[in-house]
PDB file of N, CA and C in Angstrom:
ATOM      1  N   MET A  20     -96.052-138.115 -80.071  1.00  0.00           N
ATOM      2  CA  MET A  20     -94.728-137.598 -79.794  1.00  0.00           C
ATOM      3  C   MET A  20     -94.781-136.082 -79.919  1.00  0.00           C
ATOM      4  N   THR A  21     -94.285-135.393 -78.915  1.00  0.00           N
ATOM      5  CA  THR A  21     -94.236-133.937 -78.980  1.00  0.00           C
ATOM      6  C   THR A  21     -92.998-133.504 -79.740  1.00  0.00           C
ATOM      7  N   ALA A  22     -92.994-132.249 -80.162  1.00  0.00           N
ATOM      8  CA  ALA A  22     -91.837-131.729 -80.882  1.00  0.00           C
ATOM      9  C   ALA A  22     -90.586-131.789 -80.007  1.00  0.00           C
ATOM     10  N   GLY A  23     -90.730-131.426 -78.736  1.00  0.00           N
ATOM     11  CA  GLY A  23     -89.590-131.462 -77.823  1.00  0.00           C
ATOM     12  C   GLY A  23     -89.025-132.861 -77.668  1.00  0.00           C
ATOM     13  N   THR A  24     -89.916-133.841 -77.575  1.00  0.00           N
ATOM     14  CA  THR A  24     -89.481-135.232 -77.444  1.00  0.00           C
ATOM     15  C   THR A  24     -88.733-135.675 -78.699  1.00  0.00           C
ATOM     16  N   ALA A  25     -89.252-135.321 -79.852  1.00  0.00           N
ATOM     17  CA  ALA A  25     -88.608-135.712 -81.109  1.00  0.00           C
ATOM     18  C   ALA A  25     -87.236-135.077 -81.242  1.00  0.00           C
ATOM     19  N   VAL A  26     -87.107-133.823 -80.835  1.00  0.00           N
ATOM     20  CA  VAL A  26     -85.802-133.163 -80.908  1.00  0.00           C
ATOM     21  C   VAL A  26     -84.825-133.835 -79.950  1.00  0.00           C
ATOM     22  N   ARG A  27     -85.272-134.129 -78.722  1.00  0.00           N
ATOM     23  CA  ARG A  27     -84.393-134.813 -77.765  1.00  0.00           C
ATOM     24  C   ARG A  27     -83.977-136.186 -78.290  1.00  0.00           C
ATOM     25  N   GLU A  28     -84.933-136.924 -78.872  1.00  0.00           N
ATOM     26  CA  GLU A  28     -84.598-138.227 -79.463  1.00  0.00           C
ATOM     27  C   GLU A  28     -83.568-138.066 -80.575  1.00  0.00           C
ATOM     28  N   SER A  29     -83.747-137.049 -81.390  1.00  0.00           N
ATOM     29  CA  SER A  29     -82.839-136.810 -82.506  1.00  0.00           C
ATOM     30  C   SER A  29     -81.427-136.537 -82.014  1.00  0.00           C
ATOM     31  N   LEU A  30     -81.307-135.715 -80.983  1.00  0.00           N
ATOM     32  CA  LEU A  30     -79.987-135.417 -80.432  1.00  0.00           C
ATOM     33  C   LEU A  30     -79.357-136.664 -79.831  1.00  0.00           C
ATOM     34  N   GLU A  31     -80.158-137.489 -79.182  1.00  0.00           N
ATOM     35  CA  GLU A  31     -79.635-138.735 -78.611  1.00  0.00           C
ATOM     36  C   GLU A  31     -79.160-139.685 -79.704  1.00  0.00           C
ATOM     37  N   ILE A  32     -79.879-139.725 -80.814  1.00  0.00           N
ATOM     38  CA  ILE A  32     -79.467-140.568 -81.942  1.00  0.00           C
ATOM     39  C   ILE A  32     -78.104-140.128 -82.445  1.00  0.00           C
ATOM     40  N   LEU A  33     -77.930-138.822 -82.601  1.00  0.00           N
ATOM     41  CA  LEU A  33     -76.640-138.314 -83.071  1.00  0.00           C
ATOM     42  C   LEU A  33     -75.537-138.620 -82.071  1.00  0.00           C
ATOM     43  N   ARG A  34     -75.817-138.441 -80.783  1.00  0.00           N
ATOM     44  CA  ARG A  34     -74.805-138.736 -79.758  1.00  0.00           C
ATOM     45  C   ARG A  34     -74.450-140.216 -79.759  1.00  0.00           C
ATOM     46  N   ALA A  35     -75.460-141.064 -79.885  1.00  0.00           N
ATOM     47  CA  ALA A  35     -75.230-142.507 -79.873  1.00  0.00           C
ATOM     48  C   ALA A  35     -74.378-142.941 -81.058  1.00  0.00           C
ATOM     49  N   ASN A  36     -74.474-142.197 -82.140  1.00  0.00           N
ATOM     50  CA  ASN A  36     -73.688-142.501 -83.329  1.00  0.00           C
ATOM     51  C   ASN A  36     -72.398-141.695 -83.376  1.00  0.00           C
ATOM     52  N   GLY A  37     -72.010-141.119 -82.246  1.00  0.00           N
ATOM     53  CA  GLY A  37     -70.776-140.340 -82.204  1.00  0.00           C
ATOM     54  C   GLY A  37     -70.803-139.147 -83.131  1.00  0.00           C
ATOM     55  N   GLY A  38     -72.002-138.612 -83.383  1.00  0.00           N
ATOM     56  CA  GLY A  38     -72.125-137.484 -84.283  1.00  0.00           C
ATOM     57  C   GLY A  38     -71.997-137.878 -85.737  1.00  0.00           C
ATOM     58  N   ASN A  39     -71.936-139.179 -85.990  1.00  0.00           N
ATOM     59  CA  ASN A  39     -71.744-139.704 -87.332  1.00  0.00           C
ATOM     60  C   ASN A  39     -72.941-139.371 -88.217  1.00  0.00           C
ATOM     61  N   PRO A  40     -72.709-138.897 -89.452  1.00  0.00           N
ATOM     62  CA  PRO A  40     -73.818-138.613 -90.358  1.00  0.00           C
ATOM     63  C   PRO A  40     -74.767-139.789 -90.580  1.00  0.00           C
ATOM     64  N   ALA A  41     -74.319-141.023 -90.287  1.00  0.00           N
ATOM     65  CA  ALA A  41     -75.242-142.161 -90.388  1.00  0.00           C
ATOM     66  C   ALA A  41     -76.409-141.981 -89.445  1.00  0.00           C
ATOM     67  N   GLY A  42     -76.201-141.159 -88.404  1.00  0.00           N
ATOM     68  CA  GLY A  42     -77.272-140.862 -87.464  1.00  0.00           C
ATOM     69  C   GLY A  42     -78.198-139.771 -87.956  1.00  0.00           C
ATOM     70  N   VAL A  43     -77.907-139.181 -89.107  1.00  0.00           N
ATOM     71  CA  VAL A  43     -78.719-138.094 -89.642  1.00  0.00           C
ATOM     72  C   VAL A  43     -80.085-138.607 -90.118  1.00  0.00           C
ATOM     73  N   ALA A  44     -80.143-139.758 -90.737  1.00  0.00           N
ATOM     74  CA  ALA A  44     -81.412-140.275 -91.279  1.00  0.00           C
ATOM     75  C   ALA A  44     -82.504-140.384 -90.215  1.00  0.00           C
ATOM     76  N   PRO A  45     -82.227-140.945 -89.036  1.00  0.00           N
ATOM     77  CA  PRO A  45     -83.273-140.996 -88.017  1.00  0.00           C
ATOM     78  C   PRO A  45     -83.705-139.602 -87.546  1.00  0.00           C
ATOM     79  N   VAL A  46     -82.774-138.668 -87.535  1.00  0.00           N
ATOM     80  CA  VAL A  46     -83.120-137.293 -87.151  1.00  0.00           C
ATOM     81  C   VAL A  46     -84.106-136.709 -88.164  1.00  0.00           C
ATOM     82  N   ILE A  47     -83.800-136.877 -89.435  1.00  0.00           N
ATOM     83  CA  ILE A  47     -84.674-136.364 -90.495  1.00  0.00           C
ATOM     84  C   ILE A  47     -86.033-137.053 -90.431  1.00  0.00           C
ATOM     85  N   ASN A  48     -86.051-138.343 -90.145  1.00  0.00           N
ATOM     86  CA  ASN A  48     -87.333-139.048 -89.998  1.00  0.00           C
ATOM     87  C   ASN A  48     -88.150-138.477 -88.847  1.00  0.00           C
ATOM     88  N   ASN A  49     -87.476-138.114 -87.744  1.00  0.00           N
ATOM     89  CA  ASN A  49     -88.198-137.480 -86.636  1.00  0.00           C
ATOM     90  C   ASN A  49     -88.771-136.135 -87.068  1.00  0.00           C
ATOM     91  N   PHE A  50     -87.984-135.350 -87.797  1.00  0.00           N
ATOM     92  CA  PHE A  50     -88.492-134.071 -88.293  1.00  0.00           C
ATOM     93  C   PHE A  50     -89.683-134.284 -89.209  1.00  0.00           C
ATOM     94  N   ARG A  51     -89.601-135.284 -90.063  1.00  0.00           N
ATOM     95  CA  ARG A  51     -90.706-135.577 -90.976  1.00  0.00           C
ATOM     96  C   ARG A  51     -91.980-135.913 -90.190  1.00  0.00           C
ATOM     97  N   ARG A  52     -91.832-136.695 -89.120  1.00  0.00           N
ATOM     98  CA  ARG A  52     -92.995-137.017 -88.270  1.00  0.00           C
ATOM     99  C   ARG A  52     -93.558-135.765 -87.610  1.00  0.00           C
ATOM    100  N   MET A  53     -92.677-134.867 -87.168  1.00  0.00           N
ATOM    101  CA  MET A  53     -93.145-133.624 -86.550  1.00  0.00           C
ATOM    102  C   MET A  53     -93.895-132.758 -87.556  1.00  0.00           C
ATOM    103  N   ILE A  54     -93.400-132.710 -88.789  1.00  0.00           N
ATOM    104  CA  ILE A  54     -94.081-131.937 -89.838  1.00  0.00           C
ATOM    105  C   ILE A  54     -95.476-132.501 -90.067  1.00  0.00           C
ATOM    106  N   THR A  55     -95.570-133.807 -90.177  1.00  0.00           N
ATOM    107  CA  THR A  55     -96.871-134.452 -90.392  1.00  0.00           C
ATOM    108  C   THR A  55     -97.818-134.161 -89.227  1.00  0.00           C
ATOM    109  N   GLU A  56     -97.321-134.305 -88.010  1.00  0.00           N
ATOM    110  CA  GLU A  56     -98.153-134.050 -86.835  1.00  0.00           C
ATOM    111  C   GLU A  56     -98.617-132.600 -86.795  1.00  0.00           C
ATOM    112  N   ALA A  57     -97.730-131.685 -87.097  1.00  0.00           N
ATOM    113  CA  ALA A  57     -98.094-130.266 -87.090  1.00  0.00           C
ATOM    114  C   ALA A  57     -99.141-129.964 -88.152  1.00  0.00           C
ATOM    115  N   ARG A  58     -98.959-130.499 -89.340  1.00  0.00           N
ATOM    116  CA  ARG A  58     -99.934-130.279 -90.412  1.00  0.00           C
ATOM    117  C   ARG A  58    -101.297-130.848 -90.044  1.00  0.00           C
ATOM    118  N   ASN A  59    -101.297-132.008 -89.418  1.00  0.00           N
ATOM    119  CA  ASN A  59    -102.565-132.612 -89.000  1.00  0.00           C
ATOM    120  C   ASN A  59    -103.308-131.745 -87.996  1.00  0.00           C
ATOM    121  N   ARG A  60    -102.586-130.877 -87.310  1.00  0.00           N
ATOM    122  CA  ARG A  60    -103.184-129.974 -86.328  1.00  0.00           C
ATOM    123  C   ARG A  60    -103.421-128.584 -86.915  1.00  0.00           C
ATOM    124  N   GLY A  61    -103.138-128.437 -88.202  1.00  0.00           N
ATOM    125  CA  GLY A  61    -103.367-127.160 -88.863  1.00  0.00           C
ATOM    126  C   GLY A  61    -102.315-126.099 -88.567  1.00  0.00           C
ATOM    127  N   VAL A  62    -101.123-126.530 -88.194  1.00  0.00           N
ATOM    128  CA  VAL A  62    -100.046-125.606 -87.841  1.00  0.00           C
ATOM    129  C   VAL A  62     -99.193-125.314 -89.075  1.00  0.00           C
ATOM    130  N   ARG A  63     -98.852-124.057 -89.263  1.00  0.00           N
ATOM    131  CA  ARG A  63     -97.923-123.687 -90.329  1.00  0.00           C
ATOM    132  C   ARG A  63     -96.523-124.096 -89.871  1.00  0.00           C
ATOM    133  N   VAL A  64     -95.795-124.807 -90.718  1.00  0.00           N
ATOM    134  CA  VAL A  64     -94.516-125.389 -90.323  1.00  0.00           C
ATOM    135  C   VAL A  64     -93.343-124.556 -90.841  1.00  0.00           C
ATOM    136  N   PHE A  65     -92.413-124.287 -89.943  1.00  0.00           N
ATOM    137  CA  PHE A  65     -91.137-123.668 -90.261  1.00  0.00           C
ATOM    138  C   PHE A  65     -90.064-124.633 -89.794  1.00  0.00           C
ATOM    139  N   LEU A  66     -89.114-124.918 -90.632  1.00  0.00           N
ATOM    140  CA  LEU A  66     -88.014-125.819 -90.294  1.00  0.00           C
ATOM    141  C   LEU A  66     -86.738-124.994 -90.315  1.00  0.00           C
ATOM    142  N   ALA A  67     -85.919-125.125 -89.264  1.00  0.00           N
ATOM    143  CA  ALA A  67     -84.701-124.325 -89.163  1.00  0.00           C
ATOM    144  C   ALA A  67     -83.461-125.203 -89.245  1.00  0.00           C
ATOM    145  N   THR A  68     -82.430-124.643 -89.859  1.00  0.00           N
ATOM    146  CA  THR A  68     -81.131-125.319 -89.875  1.00  0.00           C
ATOM    147  C   THR A  68     -80.485-125.157 -88.499  1.00  0.00           C
ATOM    148  N   ILE A  69     -79.479-125.962 -88.255  1.00  0.00           N
ATOM    149  CA  ILE A  69     -78.730-125.932 -87.006  1.00  0.00           C
ATOM    150  C   ILE A  69     -77.645-124.864 -87.127  1.00  0.00           C
ATOM    151  N   PRO A  70     -77.450-124.044 -86.088  1.00  0.00           N
ATOM    152  CA  PRO A  70     -76.410-123.020 -86.181  1.00  0.00           C
ATOM    153  C   PRO A  70     -75.016-123.636 -86.258  1.00  0.00           C
ATOM    154  N   PRO A  71     -74.046-122.869 -86.731  1.00  0.00           N
ATOM    155  CA  PRO A  71     -72.681-123.387 -86.806  1.00  0.00           C
ATOM    156  C   PRO A  71     -72.198-123.877 -85.445  1.00  0.00           C
ATOM    157  N   ALA A  72     -71.401-124.916 -85.470  1.00  0.00           N
ATOM    158  CA  ALA A  72     -70.867-125.490 -84.234  1.00  0.00           C
ATOM    159  C   ALA A  72     -69.376-125.229 -84.163  1.00  0.00           C
ATOM    160  N   SER A  73     -68.884-125.103 -82.963  1.00  0.00           N
ATOM    161  CA  SER A  73     -67.455-124.950 -82.736  1.00  0.00           C
ATOM    162  C   SER A  73     -66.824-126.330 -82.607  1.00  0.00           C
ATOM    163  N   SER A  74     -65.610-126.457 -83.050  1.00  0.00           N
ATOM    164  CA  SER A  74     -64.926-127.742 -82.909  1.00  0.00           C
ATOM    165  C   SER A  74     -64.311-127.900 -81.521  1.00  0.00           C
ATOM    166  N   ALA A  75     -64.418-126.866 -80.704  1.00  0.00           N
ATOM    167  CA  ALA A  75     -63.878-126.930 -79.341  1.00  0.00           C
ATOM    168  C   ALA A  75     -64.873-127.631 -78.410  1.00  0.00           C
ATOM    169  N   GLY A  76     -64.379-128.083 -77.293  1.00  0.00           N
ATOM    170  CA  GLY A  76     -65.248-128.668 -76.280  1.00  0.00           C
ATOM    171  C   GLY A  76     -65.323-130.172 -76.359  1.00  0.00           C
ATOM    172  N   ARG A  77     -66.057-130.734 -75.397  1.00  0.00           N
ATOM    173  CA  ARG A  77     -66.134-132.190 -75.246  1.00  0.00           C
ATOM    174  C   ARG A  77     -66.700-132.889 -76.476  1.00  0.00           C
ATOM    175  N   ARG A  78     -67.786-132.377 -77.007  1.00  0.00           N
ATOM    176  CA  ARG A  78     -68.388-132.996 -78.193  1.00  0.00           C
ATOM    177  C   ARG A  78     -68.240-132.122 -79.423  1.00  0.00           C
ATOM    178  N   GLY A  79     -67.379-131.133 -79.324  1.00  0.00           N
ATOM    179  CA  GLY A  79     -67.254-130.148 -80.388  1.00  0.00           C
ATOM    180  C   GLY A  79     -66.900-130.713 -81.741  1.00  0.00           C
ATOM    181  N   ALA A  80     -65.908-131.586 -81.794  1.00  0.00           N
ATOM    182  CA  ALA A  80     -65.453-132.104 -83.086  1.00  0.00           C
ATOM    183  C   ALA A  80     -66.547-132.888 -83.792  1.00  0.00           C
ATOM    184  N   GLU A  81     -67.238-133.752 -83.070  1.00  0.00           N
ATOM    185  CA  GLU A  81     -68.295-134.542 -83.715  1.00  0.00           C
ATOM    186  C   GLU A  81     -69.445-133.659 -84.163  1.00  0.00           C
ATOM    187  N   ARG A  82     -69.816-132.674 -83.356  1.00  0.00           N
ATOM    188  CA  ARG A  82     -70.900-131.760 -83.723  1.00  0.00           C
ATOM    189  C   ARG A  82     -70.477-130.917 -84.927  1.00  0.00           C
ATOM    190  N   TYR A  83     -69.233-130.447 -84.919  1.00  0.00           N
ATOM    191  CA  TYR A  83     -68.703-129.629 -86.011  1.00  0.00           C
ATOM    192  C   TYR A  83     -68.783-130.385 -87.333  1.00  0.00           C
ATOM    193  N   LEU A  84     -68.523-131.670 -87.307  1.00  0.00           N
ATOM    194  CA  LEU A  84     -68.525-132.475 -88.523  1.00  0.00           C
ATOM    195  C   LEU A  84     -69.925-132.822 -89.016  1.00  0.00           C
ATOM    196  N   VAL A  85     -70.877-133.003 -88.114  1.00  0.00           N
ATOM    197  CA  VAL A  85     -72.194-133.472 -88.524  1.00  0.00           C
ATOM    198  C   VAL A  85     -73.150-132.340 -88.909  1.00  0.00           C
ATOM    199  N   VAL A  86     -72.932-131.131 -88.404  1.00  0.00           N
ATOM    200  CA  VAL A  86     -73.877-130.040 -88.664  1.00  0.00           C
ATOM    201  C   VAL A  86     -74.054-129.759 -90.159  1.00  0.00           C
ATOM    202  N   PRO A  87     -73.005-129.647 -90.972  1.00  0.00           N
ATOM    203  CA  PRO A  87     -73.228-129.388 -92.406  1.00  0.00           C
ATOM    204  C   PRO A  87     -74.057-130.481 -93.096  1.00  0.00           C
ATOM    205  N   GLN A  88     -73.798-131.747 -92.769  1.00  0.00           N
ATOM    206  CA  GLN A  88     -74.570-132.846 -93.368  1.00  0.00           C
ATOM    207  C   GLN A  88     -76.026-132.775 -92.916  1.00  0.00           C
ATOM    208  N   LEU A  89     -76.240-132.544 -91.628  1.00  0.00           N
ATOM    209  CA  LEU A  89     -77.599-132.451 -91.109  1.00  0.00           C
ATOM    210  C   LEU A  89     -78.337-131.279 -91.748  1.00  0.00           C
ATOM    211  N   ASN A  90     -77.672-130.136 -91.874  1.00  0.00           N
ATOM    212  CA  ASN A  90     -78.317-128.981 -92.493  1.00  0.00           C
ATOM    213  C   ASN A  90     -78.662-129.225 -93.952  1.00  0.00           C
ATOM    214  N   SER A  91     -77.804-129.920 -94.656  1.00  0.00           N
ATOM    215  CA  SER A  91     -78.095-130.262 -96.041  1.00  0.00           C
ATOM    216  C   SER A  91     -79.381-131.085 -96.136  1.00  0.00           C
ATOM    217  N   GLU A  92     -79.505-132.046 -95.244  1.00  0.00           N
ATOM    218  CA  GLU A  92     -80.713-132.893 -95.228  1.00  0.00           C
ATOM    219  C   GLU A  92     -81.938-132.107 -94.785  1.00  0.00           C
ATOM    220  N   ILE A  93     -81.775-131.183 -93.861  1.00  0.00           N
ATOM    221  CA  ILE A  93     -82.896-130.338 -93.418  1.00  0.00           C
ATOM    222  C   ILE A  93     -83.385-129.481 -94.579  1.00  0.00           C
ATOM    223  N   ARG A  94     -82.453-128.921 -95.347  1.00  0.00           N
ATOM    224  CA  ARG A  94     -82.845-128.114 -96.513  1.00  0.00           C
ATOM    225  C   ARG A  94     -83.621-128.947 -97.534  1.00  0.00           C
ATOM    226  N   LEU A  95     -83.134-130.164 -97.797  1.00  0.00           N
ATOM    227  CA  LEU A  95     -83.839-131.050 -98.734  1.00  0.00           C
ATOM    228  C   LEU A  95     -85.225-131.419 -98.211  1.00  0.00           C
ATOM    229  N   LEU A  96     -85.321-131.677 -96.915  1.00  0.00           N
ATOM    230  CA  LEU A  96     -86.614-132.023 -96.318  1.00  0.00           C
ATOM    231  C   LEU A  96     -87.593-130.866 -96.431  1.00  0.00           C
ATOM    232  N   ALA A  97     -87.139-129.661 -96.138  1.00  0.00           N
ATOM    233  CA  ALA A  97     -88.013-128.486 -96.238  1.00  0.00           C
ATOM    234  C   ALA A  97     -88.546-128.331 -97.657  1.00  0.00           C
ATOM    235  N   GLN A  98     -87.672-128.517 -98.631  1.00  0.00           N
ATOM    236  CA  GLN A  98     -88.083-128.406-100.029  1.00  0.00           C
ATOM    237  C   GLN A  98     -89.063-129.520-100.392  1.00  0.00           C
ATOM    238  N   ALA A  99     -88.767-130.741-100.006  1.00  0.00           N
ATOM    239  CA  ALA A  99     -89.622-131.886-100.341  1.00  0.00           C
ATOM    240  C   ALA A  99     -90.997-131.779 -99.686  1.00  0.00           C
ATOM    241  N   GLU A 100     -91.035-131.249 -98.470  1.00  0.00           N
ATOM    242  CA  GLU A 100     -92.297-131.153 -97.737  1.00  0.00           C
ATOM    243  C   GLU A 100     -93.029-129.840 -97.991  1.00  0.00           C
ATOM    244  N   GLY A 101     -92.367-128.914 -98.695  1.00  0.00           N
ATOM    245  CA  GLY A 101     -92.997-127.632 -98.994  1.00  0.00           C
ATOM    246  C   GLY A 101     -93.228-126.774 -97.764  1.00  0.00           C
ATOM    247  N   VAL A 102     -92.255-126.795 -96.826  1.00  0.00           N
ATOM    248  CA  VAL A 102     -92.380-125.969 -95.622  1.00  0.00           C
ATOM    249  C   VAL A 102     -91.355-124.850 -95.670  1.00  0.00           C
ATOM    250  N   TRP A 103     -91.576-123.822 -94.875  1.00  0.00           N
ATOM    251  CA  TRP A 103     -90.663-122.688 -94.804  1.00  0.00           C
ATOM    252  C   TRP A 103     -89.349-123.132 -94.171  1.00  0.00           C
ATOM    253  N   LEU A 104     -88.246-122.654 -94.726  1.00  0.00           N
ATOM    254  CA  LEU A 104     -86.928-122.935 -94.159  1.00  0.00           C
ATOM    255  C   LEU A 104     -86.369-121.650 -93.558  1.00  0.00           C
ATOM    256  N   VAL A 105     -85.964-121.721 -92.301  1.00  0.00           N
ATOM    257  CA  VAL A 105     -85.272-120.636 -91.638  1.00  0.00           C
ATOM    258  C   VAL A 105     -83.810-121.045 -91.569  1.00  0.00           C
ATOM    259  N   ASP A 106     -82.986-120.393 -92.354  1.00  0.00           N
ATOM    260  CA  ASP A 106     -81.579-120.792 -92.450  1.00  0.00           C
ATOM    261  C   ASP A 106     -80.743-120.104 -91.385  1.00  0.00           C
ATOM    262  N   VAL A 107     -80.777-120.655 -90.181  1.00  0.00           N
ATOM    263  CA  VAL A 107     -80.038-120.111 -89.038  1.00  0.00           C
ATOM    264  C   VAL A 107     -78.539-120.230 -89.282  1.00  0.00           C
ATOM    265  N   PHE A 108     -78.114-121.304 -89.915  1.00  0.00           N
ATOM    266  CA  PHE A 108     -76.692-121.544 -90.150  1.00  0.00           C
ATOM    267  C   PHE A 108     -76.060-120.395 -90.926  1.00  0.00           C
ATOM    268  N   ASN A 109     -76.750-119.902 -91.943  1.00  0.00           N
ATOM    269  CA  ASN A 109     -76.197-118.859 -92.804  1.00  0.00           C
ATOM    270  C   ASN A 109     -76.669-117.448 -92.439  1.00  0.00           C
ATOM    271  N   ALA A 110     -77.382-117.328 -91.328  1.00  0.00           N
ATOM    272  CA  ALA A 110     -77.898-116.001 -90.940  1.00  0.00           C
ATOM    273  C   ALA A 110     -76.804-115.092 -90.438  1.00  0.00           C
TER     274      ALA A 110
END
């Protein structure tokens, strides 16, 4: 699985769950797989949070609600895996 494929799968999981945080776990699992794959290839891993979302637009409300939960899990994953965190949300 490529990084791009995993990210697309992750976004589809969130969409399928209506942006529901219950869809966050599969996203984090995809990130975990990407970290493992990158390490196996000798790549230094940086994990970034998702930027703030607007509540406007077609999917705005669901994205607005799920981003803080997803970012919280991304921060925990970065710490647990010992990878660099780029905090785009708070930049």
